Coordinates of C-alpha atoms in Angstrom, one line a residue:
X1093 CA -22.9 -41.5 5.4
X1094 CA -22.3 -37.8 6.0
X1095 CA -21.4 -36.2 2.7
X1096 CA -22.8 -32.7 3.0
X1097 CA -25.8 -33.9 0.9
X1098 CA -29.3 -33.4 2.2
X1099 CA -30.3 -36.0 4.9
X1100 CA -33.9 -34.8 5.3
X1101 CA -36.1 -38.0 5.8
X1102 CA -38.4 -36.7 3.0
X1103 CA -35.6 -37.0 0.5
X1104 CA -34.6 -40.4 1.8
X1105 CA -38.0 -41.6 0.5
X1106 CA -37.0 -40.8 -3.1
X1107 CA -35.9 -43.5 -5.5
X1108 CA -32.4 -44.9 -4.7
X1109 CA -29.4 -43.4 -6.4
X1110 CA -27.4 -45.7 -8.7
X1111 CA -24.6 -47.7 -7.2
X1112 CA -22.2 -46.0 -9.6
X1113 CA -23.2 -42.5 -8.4
X1114 CA -23.0 -43.5 -4.8
X1115 CA -19.5 -45.0 -5.3
X1116 CA -18.3 -41.9 -7.1
X1117 CA -19.5 -39.7 -4.2
X1118 CA -17.9 -42.0 -1.7
X1119 CA -14.6 -42.1 -3.6
X1120 CA -14.3 -38.5 -4.9
X1121 CA -16.3 -36.3 -2.5
X1122 CA -16.7 -38.0 0.9
X1123 CA -13.0 -38.1 1.9
X1124 CA -12.7 -34.4 0.8
X1125 CA -15.7 -33.4 2.8
X1126 CA -14.8 -35.3 6.0
X1127 CA -11.0 -35.0 6.0
X1128 CA -10.1 -31.9 4.1
X1129 CA -13.1 -29.7 4.9
X1130 CA -13.9 -31.1 8.4
X1131 CA -17.5 -31.6 7.5
X1132 CA -18.1 -27.9 6.7
X1133 CA -18.8 -26.3 3.4
X1134 CA -16.0 -24.4 1.8
X1135 CA -18.4 -21.8 0.5
X1136 CA -20.2 -21.1 3.8
X1137 CA -19.1 -17.8 5.2
X1138 CA -20.7 -15.6 7.8
X1139 CA -22.6 -12.6 6.4
X1140 CA -20.2 -9.7 5.8
X1141 CA -20.4 -6.6 7.9
X1142 CA -22.4 -3.7 6.5
X1143 CA -19.2 -1.8 6.1
X1144 CA -17.2 -4.7 4.7
X1145 CA -14.8 -4.1 1.8
X1146 CA -16.2 -6.3 -0.9
X1147 CA -13.5 -7.8 -3.1
X1148 CA -15.4 -10.8 -4.2
X1149 CA -17.1 -9.4 -7.3
X1150 CA -15.9 -8.6 -10.9
X1151 CA -17.4 -5.1 -11.4
X1152 CA -13.9 -3.7 -12.0
X1153 CA -15.0 -0.2 -12.9
X1154 CA -17.8 0.1 -10.4
X1155 CA -20.7 0.6 -12.9
X1156 CA -23.4 -1.3 -11.0
X1157 CA -26.3 1.0 -10.3
X1158 CA -25.1 3.8 -12.6
X1159 CA -28.2 6.0 -13.3
X1160 CA -27.8 5.8 -17.1
X1161 CA -27.7 2.0 -17.0
X1162 CA -30.6 1.7 -14.6
X1163 CA -32.7 4.2 -16.7
X1164 CA -32.1 2.1 -19.8
X1165 CA -33.2 -1.1 -18.0
X1166 CA -36.3 0.5 -16.5
X1167 CA -37.3 2.1 -19.9
X1168 CA -37.1 -1.3 -21.5
X1169 CA -39.1 -3.0 -18.8
X1170 CA -41.8 -0.3 -19.0
X1171 CA -42.1 0.1 -22.7
X1172 CA -40.9 -2.9 -24.6
X1173 CA -43.8 -5.0 -25.8
X1174 CA -42.3 -6.4 -28.9
X1175 CA -39.8 -8.9 -27.6
X1176 CA -40.4 -12.6 -27.7
X1177 CA -38.6 -15.1 -25.5
X1178 CA -37.2 -17.6 -28.0
X1179 CA -34.0 -19.3 -29.2
X1180 CA -31.2 -16.8 -30.0
X1181 CA -31.1 -18.0 -33.6
X1182 CA -34.5 -16.4 -34.3
X1183 CA -33.4 -12.9 -33.3
X1184 CA -34.1 -10.6 -36.3
X1185 CA -31.7 -8.0 -37.8
X1186 CA -33.8 -5.1 -36.5
X1187 CA -33.9 -6.3 -32.9
X1188 CA -31.9 -4.7 -30.0
X1189 CA -29.9 -7.8 -29.4
X1190 CA -28.6 -7.7 -33.0
X1191 CA -27.7 -4.0 -32.5
X1192 CA -25.7 -4.9 -29.4
X1193 CA -23.8 -7.6 -31.3
X1194 CA -22.8 -5.1 -33.9
X1195 CA -21.7 -2.6 -31.2
X1196 CA -19.6 -5.2 -29.4
X1197 CA -17.9 -6.1 -32.7
X1198 CA -17.2 -2.4 -33.5
X1199 CA -16.0 -1.8 -30.0
X1200 CA -13.4 -4.6 -30.2
X1201 CA -12.4 -4.0 -33.8
X1202 CA -14.1 -7.1 -35.3
X1203 CA -16.6 -7.6 -38.1
X1204 CA -19.4 -9.4 -36.2
X1205 CA -20.3 -11.0 -32.9
X1206 CA -22.8 -13.4 -31.4
X1207 CA -24.4 -13.0 -28.0
X1208 CA -24.6 -15.9 -25.6
X1209 CA -26.1 -16.5 -22.2
X1210 CA -22.8 -16.2 -20.5
X1211 CA -19.1 -16.1 -21.1
X1212 CA -19.0 -19.8 -20.4
X1213 CA -21.5 -20.5 -23.1
X1214 CA -19.7 -18.1 -25.5
X1215 CA -16.5 -20.1 -25.1
X1216 CA -18.3 -23.4 -25.6
X1217 CA -19.9 -22.1 -28.7
X1218 CA -16.8 -20.6 -30.2
X1219 CA -14.7 -23.7 -29.8
X1220 CA -17.6 -25.8 -31.1
X1221 CA -17.8 -23.6 -34.2
X1222 CA -14.1 -23.1 -34.9
X1223 CA -12.6 -26.5 -34.0
X1224 CA -13.4 -30.1 -34.8
X1225 CA -12.1 -33.6 -34.4
X1226 CA -9.4 -32.9 -36.9
X1227 CA -8.2 -29.7 -35.3
X1228 CA -5.3 -29.6 -32.9
X1229 CA -6.2 -27.1 -30.2
X1230 CA -3.3 -25.5 -28.3
X1231 CA -4.4 -24.2 -24.9
X1232 CA -2.5 -22.4 -22.2
X1233 CA -2.4 -24.5 -19.1
X1234 CA -4.2 -21.8 -17.0
X1235 CA -6.9 -21.0 -19.5
X1236 CA -10.4 -20.8 -18.2
X1237 CA -12.3 -24.1 -17.7
X1238 CA -15.0 -23.0 -20.2
X1239 CA -12.3 -23.1 -22.9
X1240 CA -11.3 -26.6 -22.0
X1241 CA -15.0 -27.6 -22.0
X1242 CA -15.3 -26.0 -25.5
X1243 CA -12.5 -28.3 -26.7
X1244 CA -14.4 -31.3 -25.5
X1245 CA -17.6 -30.0 -27.1
X1246 CA -15.8 -29.7 -30.4
X1247 CA -14.4 -33.3 -29.9
X1248 CA -11.0 -31.8 -30.7
X1249 CA -7.7 -32.9 -29.3
X1250 CA -6.2 -30.6 -26.7
X1251 CA -2.4 -29.8 -26.6
X1252 CA -1.8 -27.9 -23.4
X1253 CA 1.3 -25.6 -23.3
X1254 CA 3.0 -24.2 -20.2
X1255 CA 1.5 -21.0 -18.9
X1256 CA 2.6 -17.9 -20.9
X1257 CA 5.3 -19.9 -22.6
X1258 CA 5.3 -19.1 -26.4
X1259 CA 8.4 -21.2 -26.9
X1260 CA 6.7 -24.3 -25.6
X1261 CA 3.7 -23.5 -27.8
X1262 CA 6.1 -23.2 -30.8
X1263 CA 7.6 -26.6 -30.2
X1264 CA 4.2 -28.3 -29.8
X1265 CA 2.9 -26.8 -33.0
X1266 CA 6.0 -27.9 -34.8
X1267 CA 5.2 -31.5 -33.6
X1268 CA 1.4 -31.5 -34.2
X1269 CA 0.8 -29.0 -37.0
X1270 CA -1.4 -26.0 -37.5
X1271 CA -4.6 -25.6 -35.6
X1272 CA -6.3 -23.3 -33.1
X1273 CA -4.5 -21.5 -30.3
X1274 CA -6.5 -20.6 -27.2
X1275 CA -5.4 -18.1 -24.5
X1276 CA -6.8 -15.6 -22.0
X1277 CA -5.7 -12.0 -22.3
X1278 CA -5.7 -11.7 -18.4
X1279 CA -5.9 -14.9 -16.4
X1280 CA -8.7 -15.1 -14.0
X1281 CA -7.1 -16.7 -11.0
X1282 CA -3.7 -15.1 -11.1
X1283 CA -3.9 -11.7 -12.8
X1284 CA -1.1 -12.6 -15.2
X1285 CA -1.1 -11.1 -18.7
X1286 CA -0.7 -13.2 -21.8
X1287 CA 2.4 -12.3 -23.9
X1288 CA 0.1 -11.8 -26.9
X1289 CA 2.7 -10.3 -29.3
X1290 CA 4.9 -13.4 -29.0
X1291 CA 1.9 -15.7 -29.2
X1292 CA 0.6 -14.0 -32.3
X1293 CA 4.0 -14.4 -34.0
X1294 CA 4.0 -18.2 -33.2
X1295 CA 0.5 -18.5 -34.5
X1296 CA 1.3 -16.8 -37.7
X1297 CA 4.6 -18.7 -38.2
X1298 CA 2.6 -22.0 -38.1
X1299 CA -0.4 -20.8 -40.2
X1300 CA -2.8 -21.3 -37.4
X1301 CA -5.8 -19.4 -35.8
X1302 CA -6.0 -17.6 -32.5
X1303 CA -8.9 -17.2 -30.0
X1304 CA -8.3 -14.7 -27.2
X1305 CA -10.7 -14.7 -24.2
X1306 CA -10.8 -11.0 -23.2
X1307 CA -13.2 -11.4 -20.2
X1308 CA -10.8 -9.7 -17.7
X1309 CA -9.4 -7.0 -20.0
X1310 CA -12.5 -5.9 -21.9
X1311 CA -13.5 -2.5 -20.4
X1312 CA -10.4 -2.2 -18.3
X1313 CA -7.6 -2.2 -21.0
X1314 CA -7.1 -0.4 -24.2
X1315 CA -8.5 2.8 -25.7
X1316 CA -12.1 3.2 -24.8
X1317 CA -11.8 0.0 -22.9
X1318 CA -11.7 -2.0 -26.1
X1319 CA -9.5 -4.7 -24.6
X1320 CA -5.9 -5.9 -24.6
X1321 CA -5.8 -6.9 -28.3
X1322 CA -6.7 -3.3 -29.3
X1323 CA -4.3 -1.9 -26.7
X1324 CA -1.4 -3.8 -28.3
X1325 CA -2.4 -3.1 -31.9
X1326 CA -3.0 -6.8 -32.6
X1327 CA -6.7 -6.8 -33.4
X1328 CA -6.2 -7.4 -37.2
X1329 CA -4.0 -10.4 -36.4
X1330 CA -6.4 -12.1 -34.0
X1331 CA -9.0 -14.3 -35.6
X1332 CA -11.5 -14.4 -32.8
X1333 CA -12.1 -13.0 -29.3
X1334 CA -14.6 -14.0 -26.7
X1335 CA -15.6 -12.3 -23.4
X1336 CA -17.9 -12.6 -20.5
X1337 CA -20.1 -9.5 -20.0
X1338 CA -20.2 -10.3 -16.3
X1339 CA -16.9 -8.6 -15.4
X1340 CA -16.3 -4.9 -16.2
X1341 CA -19.6 -4.8 -18.1
X1342 CA -21.3 -6.1 -15.0
X1343 CA -24.1 -7.9 -16.7
X1344 CA -25.2 -11.5 -17.5
X1345 CA -24.1 -12.6 -20.9
X1346 CA -21.1 -13.3 -23.1
X1347 CA -20.1 -13.0 -26.8
X1348 CA -17.6 -14.0 -29.3
X1349 CA -16.5 -12.4 -32.6
X1350 CA -15.9 -13.8 -36.1
X1351 CA -15.7 -12.6 -39.7
X1352 CA -19.1 -11.4 -41.0
X1353 CA -19.3 -13.9 -43.8
X1354 CA -19.4 -16.7 -41.2
X1355 CA -22.5 -15.5 -39.4
X1356 CA -25.0 -18.0 -40.9
X1357 CA -22.5 -20.8 -40.3
X1358 CA -22.0 -19.7 -36.7
X1359 CA -25.7 -19.3 -35.7
X1360 CA -26.6 -22.7 -37.1
X1361 CA -23.6 -24.5 -35.5
X1362 CA -23.5 -23.0 -32.0
X1363 CA -25.5 -25.3 -29.7
X1364 CA -25.6 -22.7 -26.8
X1365 CA -27.3 -20.3 -29.3
X1366 CA -29.7 -22.9 -30.8
X1367 CA -30.7 -24.5 -27.6
X1368 CA -30.9 -21.6 -25.2
X1369 CA -33.3 -18.7 -25.1
X1370 CA -32.2 -15.2 -26.0
X1371 CA -31.3 -12.5 -23.5
X1372 CA -34.3 -10.5 -22.2
X1373 CA -34.9 -7.0 -23.5
X1374 CA -34.0 -5.2 -20.3
X1375 CA -30.7 -7.1 -20.1
X1376 CA -29.8 -6.1 -23.7
X1377 CA -30.7 -2.5 -22.9
X1378 CA -28.6 -2.5 -19.8
X1379 CA -25.6 -4.0 -21.6
X1380 CA -25.8 -1.5 -24.4
X1381 CA -25.9 1.4 -21.9
X1382 CA -23.0 -0.1 -20.0
X1383 CA -20.9 -0.4 -23.2
X1384 CA -21.5 3.2 -24.0
X1385 CA -20.6 4.3 -20.5
X1386 CA -17.4 2.2 -20.5
X1387 CA -16.2 3.8 -23.6
X1388 CA -15.8 7.1 -21.8
X1389 CA -14.7 5.7 -18.5
X1390 CA -11.0 6.6 -18.8
X1391 CA -10.8 8.1 -15.3
X1392 CA -12.2 4.9 -13.8
X1393 CA -9.6 2.9 -15.8
X1394 CA -6.8 5.2 -14.5
X1395 CA -8.2 4.9 -11.0
X1396 CA -8.2 1.1 -11.2
X1397 CA -4.6 1.0 -12.3
X1398 CA -3.6 3.3 -9.5
X1399 CA -5.4 1.2 -6.9
X1400 CA -3.9 -2.0 -8.4
X1401 CA -0.4 -0.6 -8.2
X1402 CA -0.9 0.6 -4.7
X1403 CA -2.3 -2.6 -3.3
X1404 CA 0.1 -4.9 -5.1
X1405 CA 3.1 -2.8 -3.9
X1406 CA 1.8 -2.8 -0.3
X1407 CA 1.1 -6.5 -0.2
X1408 CA 4.5 -7.3 -1.7
X1409 CA 6.2 -5.2 0.9
X1410 CA 4.4 -7.2 3.6
X1411 CA 5.8 -10.5 2.2
X1412 CA 3.0 -11.7 0.0
X1413 CA 4.5 -13.1 -3.2
X1414 CA 1.9 -12.3 -5.9
X1415 CA 1.7 -13.6 -9.4
X1416 CA 0.5 -11.3 -12.2
X1417 CA 0.2 -7.6 -12.4
X1418 CA -3.5 -6.7 -12.9
X1419 CA -6.6 -6.1 -10.8
X1420 CA -6.9 -9.7 -9.9
X1421 CA -4.8 -10.6 -6.8
X1422 CA -4.2 -14.2 -6.0
X1423 CA -3.4 -15.3 -2.4
X1424 CA -2.5 -18.9 -3.2
X1425 CA -2.1 -20.3 0.2
X1426 CA -2.2 -24.0 -0.8
X1427 CA -4.5 -26.3 1.0
X1428 CA -8.3 -25.9 0.9
X1429 CA -8.6 -25.7 4.7
X1430 CA -5.9 -23.1 4.8
X1431 CA -7.6 -21.0 2.1
X1432 CA -10.9 -21.2 4.1
X1433 CA -9.2 -20.1 7.3
X1434 CA -7.6 -17.1 5.5
X1435 CA -10.9 -16.2 3.9
X1436 CA -12.7 -16.4 7.3
X1437 CA -9.9 -14.4 9.1
X1438 CA -10.2 -11.6 6.5
X1439 CA -14.0 -11.6 6.7
X1440 CA -14.2 -11.2 10.5
X1441 CA -11.9 -8.2 10.0
X1442 CA -14.2 -6.6 7.4
X1443 CA -12.6 -7.7 4.1
X1444 CA -14.4 -10.2 1.9
X1445 CA -12.6 -12.1 -0.8
X1446 CA -13.6 -15.2 -2.9
X1447 CA -12.3 -18.6 -2.1
X1448 CA -11.1 -20.7 -5.1
X1449 CA -10.4 -24.4 -4.9
X1450 CA -10.6 -27.5 -7.2
X1451 CA -11.9 -27.6 -9.8
X1452 CA -11.4 -23.8 -10.1
X1453 CA -7.8 -24.4 -9.2
X1454 CA -5.4 -27.4 -9.1
X1455 CA -5.4 -29.5 -6.0
X1456 CA -3.3 -28.0 -3.3
X1457 CA -3.3 -24.6 -5.0
X1458 CA -6.4 -23.2 -3.3
X1459 CA -6.5 -19.5 -2.9
X1460 CA -8.4 -16.4 -1.8
X1461 CA -8.9 -14.1 -4.8
X1462 CA -9.2 -10.4 -4.3
X1463 CA -10.7 -8.4 -7.2
X1464 CA -10.0 -4.7 -7.0
X1465 CA -12.3 -2.1 -8.5
X1466 CA -12.2 1.6 -9.3
X1467 CA -14.8 2.5 -6.7
X1468 CA -12.7 1.6 -3.6
X1469 CA -12.6 4.5 -1.2
X1470 CA -9.4 5.6 0.6
X1471 CA -10.8 4.2 3.9
X1472 CA -11.4 0.8 2.3
X1473 CA -7.9 0.7 0.8
X1474 CA -6.5 1.6 4.2
X1475 CA -8.6 -1.1 5.9
X1476 CA -7.5 -3.7 3.4
X1477 CA -3.8 -2.8 3.9
X1478 CA -4.2 -3.0 7.7
X1479 CA -6.0 -6.3 7.7
X1480 CA -3.4 -8.0 5.4
X1481 CA -0.6 -6.7 7.6
X1482 CA -2.4 -8.2 10.7
X1483 CA -2.6 -11.6 9.1
X1484 CA 1.1 -11.9 8.1
X1485 CA 2.2 -13.5 11.5
X1486 CA -0.6 -16.0 11.5
X1487 CA -0.5 -17.1 7.8
X1488 CA 3.2 -16.5 7.0
X1489 CA 2.8 -15.9 3.3
X1490 CA 6.6 -16.0 2.7
X1491 CA 6.4 -19.8 3.4
X1492 CA 3.6 -20.6 0.9
X1493 CA 4.6 -22.9 -2.0
X1494 CA 3.7 -20.2 -4.5
X1495 CA 6.3 -17.9 -2.8
X1496 CA 9.0 -20.5 -3.2
X1497 CA 8.0 -21.2 -6.8
X1498 CA 7.8 -17.6 -7.9
X1499 CA 11.1 -16.7 -6.2
X1500 CA 12.7 -19.6 -8.1
X1501 CA 11.3 -18.4 -11.4
X1502 CA 12.2 -14.8 -10.8
X1503 CA 15.7 -15.8 -9.9
X1504 CA 16.2 -17.2 -13.4

């Protein structure tokens, strides 16, 4: 059968796959590969032009390659001979990773923090630490998949509530009792912002806890880039935050915060920490330098907001109906094949976005995601605007299901 899996004869000599696995592939993947994708990978795209506008990354403030960050990384590589590659639980109080944890906690207004290998690992660890089989976990329907996996890791019962709907959350908590509420500050596929003030009030009314994933607002929002909770003055009312450091911080790690007196509990409960090796010394050095740089990056934050307002305004005028308000722009065209066609049409014209499809989205809600950044030049913005205008007659964004859905919502 043609499934997109390797058909090299050498691999066919390997031991046979189980009948159950073969049946699952034939049932769940083969029809999708053959019918929906036409036998071509959704992720395969021609190499972008050298002058392409890259909107497929998450470096919102364009810090990659900054000389201060590179200098810190190089110095660590050249001079650090004390680090040991080991489980994160063995990191001593005097090691650079511990200093970074304290700095991340100070930056976001919390008492302590734990570094993890990624934002995904941080969310798994946080949910595993702060929820259990007896904990109702109330989660926004559009929350990041890592948060859903964290609920499973905690063996907790998930109670999804409608996206950005505090009233629905309130009703659910009235039925199932106090627990842990889980939201994103800025949602990664739509650029919508959580109504945190209202959510906090519901959480407090029911005597519950709140975990906010700040992956897409840390660095870009709030004074010194400290995040949306700080921007809204809610830090002292939010129990925990988590964040990927692969977005505005442009590194490879994640962390979550907690009260200082829970540290021993957390480091001996978090499986991603216990059973994964620590970050390497040059990674820690680069992250620390990046955090220091971001604190003073007000002009880049202002520039990002100006760029975001300009592009969202322009695309809306062209007929694109966009959810959200932030630097993440979702072109939710619907089918996977249509999303691939849109991505490819943009690419050949010099604009590269990221294609998102199930399981990153719901079925039939595939999209091309554009992530804006503060480093976009005037010529790049002009090219993006021109390309999106050229594609309107072919892709007719006013007819997409998301357009009908959002128009209905906005009409009341």
